[in-house]
CSV table of C-alpha atoms in Angstrom, one decimal:
chain,number,residue,atom,x,y,z
P,1,MET,CA,190.7,290.7,76.6
P,2,LYS,CA,191.5,293.8,78.6
P,3,THR,CA,188.8,296.0,79.3
P,4,SER,CA,188.7,299.6,80.1
P,5,HIS,CA,186.6,302.4,81.2
P,6,GLN,CA,188.1,304.9,78.8
P,7,LEU,CA,186.6,306.3,75.8
P,8,SER,CA,188.2,305.3,72.7
P,9,LEU,CA,188.7,307.0,69.0
P,10,THR,CA,189.9,305.3,66.3
P,11,LEU,CA,190.7,306.1,62.7
P,12,ALA,CA,189.9,302.9,60.1
P,13,MET,CA,190.2,302.9,56.4
P,14,SER,CA,189.4,299.7,54.6
P,15,LEU,CA,190.2,298.3,51.2
P,16,VAL,CA,188.0,295.5,49.5
P,17,LEU,CA,188.9,293.4,46.2
P,18,ALA,CA,186.4,291.1,44.7
P,19,CYS,CA,187.6,288.4,41.9
P,20,GLY,CA,184.3,286.3,42.5
P,21,GLN,CA,180.6,287.3,43.3
P,22,THR,CA,179.3,291.1,44.6
P,23,VAL,CA,180.6,291.4,47.9
P,24,THR,CA,177.6,293.3,49.5
P,25,ARG,CA,178.2,292.5,53.0
P,26,ALA,CA,174.4,290.6,53.3
P,27,ALA,CA,175.5,288.6,56.6
P,28,THR,CA,178.1,289.1,59.2
P,29,THR,CA,180.3,286.6,57.9
P,30,ILE,CA,181.5,289.9,55.9
P,31,PHE,CA,181.4,287.6,52.4
P,32,ALA,CA,178.2,287.7,50.0
P,33,GLN,CA,178.7,283.9,48.7
P,34,PRO,CA,176.8,282.1,45.8
P,35,GLY,CA,173.7,280.8,47.1
P,36,GLN,CA,174.5,282.5,50.6
P,37,GLN,CA,172.3,285.3,51.3
P,38,ALA,CA,170.7,285.8,54.3
P,39,PRO,CA,166.7,286.1,54.5
P,40,GLY,CA,165.6,289.7,53.5
P,41,THR,CA,168.7,291.1,52.4
P,42,PHE,CA,167.7,291.3,48.6
P,43,ALA,CA,171.2,292.2,47.3
P,44,VAL,CA,171.6,291.7,43.7
P,45,VAL,CA,174.2,290.5,41.8
P,46,GLY,CA,175.1,291.5,38.6
P,47,ASP,CA,172.9,294.3,36.3
P,48,GLU,CA,171.7,292.2,34.1
P,49,GLU,CA,170.8,289.2,32.9
P,50,GLY,CA,173.0,286.8,30.3
P,51,VAL,CA,171.7,283.8,27.9
P,52,ALA,CA,170.1,281.4,29.9
P,53,GLY,CA,170.3,283.1,33.1
P,54,LEU,CA,173.9,282.9,33.4
P,55,MET,CA,175.4,286.3,34.9
P,56,TYR,CA,176.3,289.3,32.8
P,57,ILE,CA,179.4,291.5,33.9
P,58,PRO,CA,179.5,295.1,32.2
P,59,GLY,CA,183.5,295.3,31.0
P,60,SER,CA,184.2,298.9,33.0
P,61,ILE,CA,185.6,297.8,36.1
P,62,TRP,CA,183.5,301.1,37.6
P,63,LYS,CA,180.3,299.5,37.1
P,64,ARG,CA,181.2,295.8,37.6
P,65,ASP,CA,180.2,293.9,40.6
P,66,THR,CA,183.5,291.6,40.1
P,67,LEU,CA,187.3,293.0,40.0
P,68,LEU,CA,188.3,290.6,36.8
P,69,GLY,CA,184.8,290.9,34.9
P,70,ASP,CA,183.7,287.6,33.4
P,71,LEU,CA,187.3,286.7,32.6
P,72,ASN,CA,186.8,286.3,28.4
P,73,ASP,CA,183.4,284.1,29.5
P,74,PHE,CA,185.6,282.2,32.0
P,75,ARG,CA,183.3,282.9,34.8
P,76,ASN,CA,179.9,282.2,32.6
P,77,GLN,CA,181.4,278.3,31.6
P,78,LEU,CA,181.9,277.3,35.1
P,79,LEU,CA,178.9,278.4,36.3
P,80,TYR,CA,177.2,276.3,33.4
P,81,THR,CA,178.8,273.4,34.4
P,82,GLY,CA,178.0,273.9,38.1
P,83,PHE,CA,181.2,275.6,39.6
P,84,SER,CA,181.3,279.4,41.3
P,85,PHE,CA,184.3,280.3,42.9
P,86,ALA,CA,184.3,283.7,44.8
P,87,PRO,CA,187.8,285.0,46.3
P,88,THR,CA,187.4,287.9,48.3
P,89,TYR,CA,190.0,290.0,49.8
P,90,ILE,CA,189.7,293.0,52.5
P,91,ALA,CA,192.6,295.0,54.1
P,92,GLU,CA,192.0,297.3,57.0
P,93,VAL,CA,194.4,299.7,58.8
P,94,PHE,CA,193.1,301.0,62.1
P,95,GLY,CA,194.4,303.6,64.6
P,96,ASN,CA,193.5,304.4,68.0
P,97,VAL,CA,194.3,308.0,68.5
P,98,ALA,CA,192.9,308.8,72.1
P,99,GLY,CA,191.6,306.7,74.9
P,100,GLY,CA,191.4,302.9,75.2
P,101,THR,CA,194.9,301.3,77.2
P,102,LYS,CA,197.3,302.8,74.8
P,103,GLN,CA,197.5,304.8,71.3
P,104,GLY,CA,198.5,302.6,68.4
P,105,ALA,CA,198.0,301.6,64.5
P,106,ILE,CA,197.5,298.0,63.5
P,107,SER,CA,196.6,296.6,59.8
P,108,ASP,CA,194.9,293.0,59.2
P,109,GLY,CA,193.2,291.3,56.8
P,110,VAL,CA,191.4,288.3,55.7
P,111,PHE,CA,191.5,286.5,52.2
P,112,ASN,CA,188.3,283.9,51.8
P,113,LEU,CA,188.2,281.6,49.1
P,114,ALA,CA,184.4,280.3,48.6
P,115,ALA,CA,183.2,277.6,46.2
P,116,ASP,CA,179.7,276.8,45.4
P,117,VAL,CA,178.7,273.5,43.4
P,118,ASP,CA,175.5,273.2,41.7
P,119,LEU,CA,175.2,269.1,42.3
P,120,GLU,CA,172.3,268.9,39.5
P,121,ARG,CA,174.3,270.4,36.9
P,122,VAL,CA,177.4,268.5,38.1
P,123,THR,CA,175.8,264.6,38.8
P,124,GLY,CA,172.5,265.5,35.9
P,125,PHE,CA,170.3,263.9,38.6
P,126,TRP,CA,170.7,265.5,41.9
P,127,LYS,CA,168.0,268.2,41.8
P,128,ASN,CA,168.0,271.5,43.8
P,129,ALA,CA,171.1,270.5,45.6
P,130,THR,CA,174.1,273.0,46.5
P,131,PHE,CA,177.8,272.6,48.2
P,132,HIS,CA,179.3,274.8,49.5
P,133,THR,CA,182.6,275.7,51.2
P,134,ASN,CA,184.8,278.4,52.2
P,135,PHE,CA,188.5,279.0,53.8
P,136,LEU,CA,189.6,282.0,55.3
P,137,TRP,CA,193.3,282.8,56.2
P,138,ILE,CA,193.8,286.2,58.7
P,139,TYR,CA,196.4,288.2,59.3
P,140,GLY,CA,197.3,290.9,61.1
P,141,ARG,CA,197.0,292.3,64.8
P,142,SER,CA,193.8,293.3,66.9
P,143,LEU,CA,192.9,297.0,67.9
P,144,SER,CA,190.7,295.7,70.0
P,145,GLU,CA,193.1,293.8,72.0
P,146,HIS,CA,196.4,295.3,72.0
P,147,TYR,CA,195.1,299.2,71.9
P,148,VAL,CA,191.3,299.5,73.0
P,149,GLY,CA,189.9,296.8,75.2
P,150,ASP,CA,186.6,296.9,74.1
P,151,PHE,CA,184.5,294.1,73.9
P,152,SER,CA,182.8,294.0,70.8
P,153,ASN,CA,185.7,294.2,68.7
P,154,THR,CA,186.1,297.4,66.6
P,155,SER,CA,187.4,295.2,63.2
P,156,ASN,CA,184.5,292.3,62.3
P,157,ILE,CA,187.2,290.6,60.2
P,158,SER,CA,189.9,290.5,62.7
P,159,GLY,CA,190.6,287.0,64.5
P,160,PHE,CA,193.5,284.6,65.6
P,161,ASN,CA,196.0,284.5,62.6
P,162,THR,CA,195.5,281.2,60.5
P,163,PHE,CA,194.4,279.4,57.5
P,164,ARG,CA,191.2,277.5,58.3
P,165,VAL,CA,188.2,276.3,57.1
P,166,GLN,CA,185.0,278.5,58.2
P,167,GLU,CA,181.6,276.6,56.9
P,168,MET,CA,181.4,274.1,54.9
P,169,TRP,CA,177.6,272.5,54.1
P,170,LEU,CA,175.1,270.5,52.0
P,171,GLU,CA,171.8,272.2,51.3
P,172,GLN,CA,168.7,270.4,49.8
P,173,SER,CA,165.7,272.6,48.5
P,174,PHE,CA,162.1,271.1,48.9
P,175,TRP,CA,158.7,272.3,47.8
P,176,ASN,CA,159.3,274.6,44.7
P,177,ARG,CA,162.1,275.9,46.6
P,178,ARG,CA,160.1,277.1,49.6
P,179,ALA,CA,162.0,275.1,52.1
P,180,THR,CA,165.6,274.2,52.6
P,181,LEU,CA,167.6,271.9,54.7
P,182,ARG,CA,170.8,272.5,55.1
P,183,LEU,CA,173.6,270.4,57.1
P,184,GLY,CA,177.4,270.5,58.0
P,185,LEU,CA,180.0,273.5,59.4
P,186,LEU,CA,177.1,276.4,59.8
P,187,ALA,CA,178.2,280.1,60.8
P,188,ALA,CA,174.9,281.1,62.8
P,189,ASP,CA,175.9,284.7,61.7
P,190,ALA,CA,175.4,284.1,58.3
P,191,GLU,CA,171.9,283.8,58.5
P,192,PHE,CA,170.5,284.8,62.0
P,193,PHE,CA,170.3,288.2,62.9
P,194,ALA,CA,171.6,289.6,59.8
P,195,SER,CA,171.2,293.2,59.2
P,196,ASN,CA,171.8,294.5,55.5
P,197,TYR,CA,171.8,297.8,56.1
P,198,SER,CA,174.2,297.6,59.7
P,199,SER,CA,176.0,295.0,57.6
P,200,LEU,CA,177.9,298.4,56.0
P,201,PHE,CA,179.3,299.5,59.3
P,202,ILE,CA,182.8,297.9,60.2
P,203,ASN,CA,182.4,297.7,64.0
P,204,GLY,CA,181.8,294.2,65.3
P,205,THR,CA,178.9,295.2,67.1
P,206,PHE,CA,176.8,295.8,64.1
P,207,GLY,CA,177.8,291.9,62.7
P,208,ALA,CA,177.3,289.5,65.4
P,209,PHE,CA,175.9,291.6,68.7
P,210,THR,CA,177.6,291.6,71.9
P,211,LEU,CA,174.4,289.5,73.6
P,212,VAL,CA,175.4,286.6,71.5
P,213,GLY,CA,179.2,286.9,71.2
P,214,ALA,CA,180.1,287.9,74.7
P,215,ASN,CA,177.3,285.7,76.2
P,216,LEU,CA,177.7,282.4,74.8
P,217,PRO,CA,180.9,280.1,75.2
P,218,ASN,CA,182.5,280.1,71.5
P,219,PRO,CA,179.4,280.7,69.4
P,220,PRO,CA,179.5,279.7,65.8
P,221,ILE,CA,180.1,283.1,64.3
P,222,TYR,CA,182.9,284.7,62.4
P,223,PRO,CA,185.5,283.2,62.1
P,224,MET,CA,184.6,280.3,63.4
P,225,ALA,CA,181.3,277.6,62.5
P,226,ALA,CA,180.0,274.1,64.3
P,227,PRO,CA,178.7,270.9,63.3
P,228,ALA,CA,174.7,272.1,62.6
P,229,ILE,CA,171.7,271.4,61.0
P,230,ARG,CA,169.4,274.5,59.8
P,231,ILE,CA,165.5,273.8,58.2
P,232,PHE,CA,164.3,277.4,56.8
P,233,VAL,CA,160.8,278.0,55.4
P,234,GLN,CA,159.1,280.4,53.0
P,235,PRO,CA,155.3,279.4,52.4
P,236,VAL,CA,154.8,282.9,50.9
P,237,SER,CA,156.7,285.9,49.7
P,238,LYS,CA,156.2,288.0,52.6
P,239,PHE,CA,157.0,285.4,55.6
P,240,TYR,CA,159.7,283.0,56.5
P,241,ALA,CA,160.8,281.1,59.4
P,242,GLN,CA,164.1,279.1,60.3
P,243,VAL,CA,165.5,277.3,62.9
P,244,GLY,CA,169.2,276.2,63.5
P,245,ALA,CA,170.5,273.7,66.2
P,246,TYR,CA,174.6,274.0,66.3
P,247,TYR,CA,177.0,272.2,68.6
P,248,GLY,CA,177.0,274.1,71.8
P,249,ASN,CA,180.8,274.9,71.8
P,250,THR,CA,183.1,275.6,68.6
P,251,GLY,CA,186.4,276.0,70.8
P,252,ALA,CA,188.6,278.8,70.9
P,253,GLN,CA,190.0,280.4,68.3
P,254,ASP,CA,193.8,279.7,68.8
P,255,GLU,CA,192.8,275.6,70.1
P,256,ASN,CA,190.7,274.8,67.0
P,257,THR,CA,193.1,276.9,64.3
P,258,THR,CA,192.0,274.2,61.2
P,259,GLY,CA,187.9,274.5,61.9
P,260,PHE,CA,188.0,270.7,62.2
P,261,ASN,CA,188.9,270.5,66.0
P,262,PHE,CA,186.0,270.2,67.7
P,263,ASP,CA,185.9,268.8,71.7
P,264,PHE,CA,182.7,266.9,71.6
P,265,ASN,CA,181.5,266.8,75.2
P,266,ALA,CA,177.9,266.3,76.3
P,267,ASP,CA,178.0,269.1,78.6
P,268,ASN,CA,178.8,271.9,76.1
P,269,GLY,CA,175.3,271.4,75.1
P,270,ALA,CA,173.2,272.8,71.8
P,271,LEU,CA,173.0,276.0,70.8
P,272,ILE,CA,169.5,276.7,69.0
P,273,PHE,CA,168.4,279.6,67.2
P,274,SER,CA,164.9,280.5,65.6
P,275,GLU,CA,163.9,283.3,63.6
P,276,MET,CA,160.8,285.0,62.0
P,277,GLY,CA,160.6,287.4,59.2
P,278,PHE,CA,158.2,289.9,57.5
P,279,LEU,CA,159.2,291.1,54.0
P,280,LEU,CA,157.8,294.3,52.6
P,281,ASN,CA,157.4,294.9,49.3
P,282,GLN,CA,160.1,292.5,48.4
P,283,SER,CA,157.6,290.0,46.2
P,284,PRO,CA,157.9,290.5,42.6
P,285,ASN,CA,155.4,293.0,41.7
P,286,ASP,CA,155.8,295.1,44.6
P,287,ARG,CA,157.0,298.7,44.2
P,288,GLY,CA,157.1,300.5,47.6
P,289,LEU,CA,159.6,301.2,50.0
P,290,VAL,CA,161.8,297.5,50.9
P,291,GLY,CA,161.2,296.6,54.5
P,292,THR,CA,162.6,293.6,56.9
P,293,TYR,CA,161.2,292.7,60.2
P,294,LYS,CA,163.1,290.3,62.1
P,295,ILE,CA,162.3,288.7,65.6
P,296,GLY,CA,164.6,286.2,67.0
P,297,SER,CA,165.9,284.1,69.9
P,298,PHE,CA,168.5,281.8,70.9
P,299,VAL,CA,168.7,279.0,73.8
P,300,HIS,CA,172.0,277.2,74.8
P,301,THR,CA,171.3,274.2,76.9
P,302,GLY,CA,174.7,273.8,78.5
P,303,PRO,CA,175.2,274.5,82.0
P,304,PHE,CA,175.2,278.2,83.4
P,305,SER,CA,176.1,279.7,86.6
P,306,THR,CA,175.3,283.2,87.6
P,307,TRP,CA,177.5,286.3,87.5
P,308,ASN,CA,177.8,286.5,91.0
P,309,SER,CA,178.3,282.7,92.1
P,310,GLN,CA,181.1,283.2,89.3
P,311,ALA,CA,182.6,286.0,91.1
P,312,GLU,CA,182.6,284.1,94.8
P,313,ASP,CA,184.0,281.1,93.4
P,314,ALA,CA,187.0,283.0,92.1
P,315,LEU,CA,187.3,284.4,94.9
P,316,GLY,CA,186.9,281.3,97.0
P,317,THR,CA,184.1,283.0,99.0
P,318,GLY,CA,181.3,280.3,97.6
P,319,GLY,CA,180.6,277.8,94.9
P,320,LEU,CA,178.9,277.9,91.3
P,321,ASN,CA,175.2,278.5,91.5
P,322,ASP,CA,174.0,276.3,88.4
P,323,VAL,CA,170.8,277.7,86.7
P,324,GLY,CA,171.0,275.8,83.9
P,325,ALA,CA,169.9,277.1,79.7
P,326,ASN,CA,171.1,280.3,78.8
P,327,TYR,CA,168.9,282.1,76.5
P,328,GLY,CA,167.9,285.5,74.8
P,329,PHE,CA,165.5,287.2,72.4
P,330,TYR,CA,166.7,289.7,69.7
P,331,GLY,CA,164.9,291.7,66.7
P,332,VAL,CA,166.0,293.3,63.4
P,333,ILE,CA,164.5,296.0,61.4
P,334,ASP,CA,166.0,297.4,57.9
P,335,GLN,CA,163.4,299.7,56.3
P,336,GLU,CA,163.7,302.3,53.2
P,337,ILE,CA,162.2,305.3,54.1
P,338,TYR,CA,162.9,307.3,51.2
P,339,LYS,CA,163.7,306.3,47.4
P,340,ALA,CA,164.0,308.3,43.9
P,341,GLY,CA,166.0,308.5,41.1
P,342,GLY,CA,167.9,305.3,41.9
P,343,ARG,CA,168.6,306.3,45.6
P,344,THR,CA,167.3,305.4,48.8
P,345,ILE,CA,167.8,306.4,52.4
């Protein structure tokens, strides 16, 4: 990707259509899928509860969270049998009107087809288990690549144009749902370093921030995922901790075009994320201003070399200086500062 020392002014317009669950941008996968809420993002699906806890969706398109409503109760019937489908379509139009590498406009979009299966309802005996998968069809040009030249990407949905699987995992919960184990193809940005409020913005920096995206070799962030295992524990309502171990290299988007093609090599190492969070006023009887405070870290065990030695190696003036693992730390704060009459800041 090109880089530029110029500033760039971009204009953007986006359209989101949801035929399934609420499209609250709760995680940097963009899509709030059934059973895939990131810790501390406290999104609400639906306006009220229906019979037996099933989702009730108001008739007016301006009030309901899904484009097609309950489809004459068909959605509830699917939920009752254990299946939930959440197709979501996002389209964008971007233009770079000043600065960058050159001026111009693009349009891009992504269609996400997500499905969840409640294995207890389907099998009748496998309790507290869920299967999830989602597929992406990405199309359109990248404004960053063709017109801006930034590192972080002006869009958080652009990617290599293809139809690919993103996540596909099995989750088992324990200890009255206070602990969960997730195994399969996982995206780190679906659960780690997620911010409910910054996900309102469409710039890629507000998703998987550059600390992760630009410093790790093909990390498991949108639109990619990697073979992984994740353990989540929430012993009390105010605290949680989670650890995820991912294969260290998902492969380039234009090489791993299906989402299943991994070059398994010991040199790629493992990428380990860990995170702890404090959930303020998110317990059932709490009434104060809601807040989420997270601290986390990542460690990549693959062999890394210094920037200086990389430059010397490229110039032929020296060799690579291996310094071992790569690591980083991060913090996320989401805090309401005002709430009255259903409005919040």
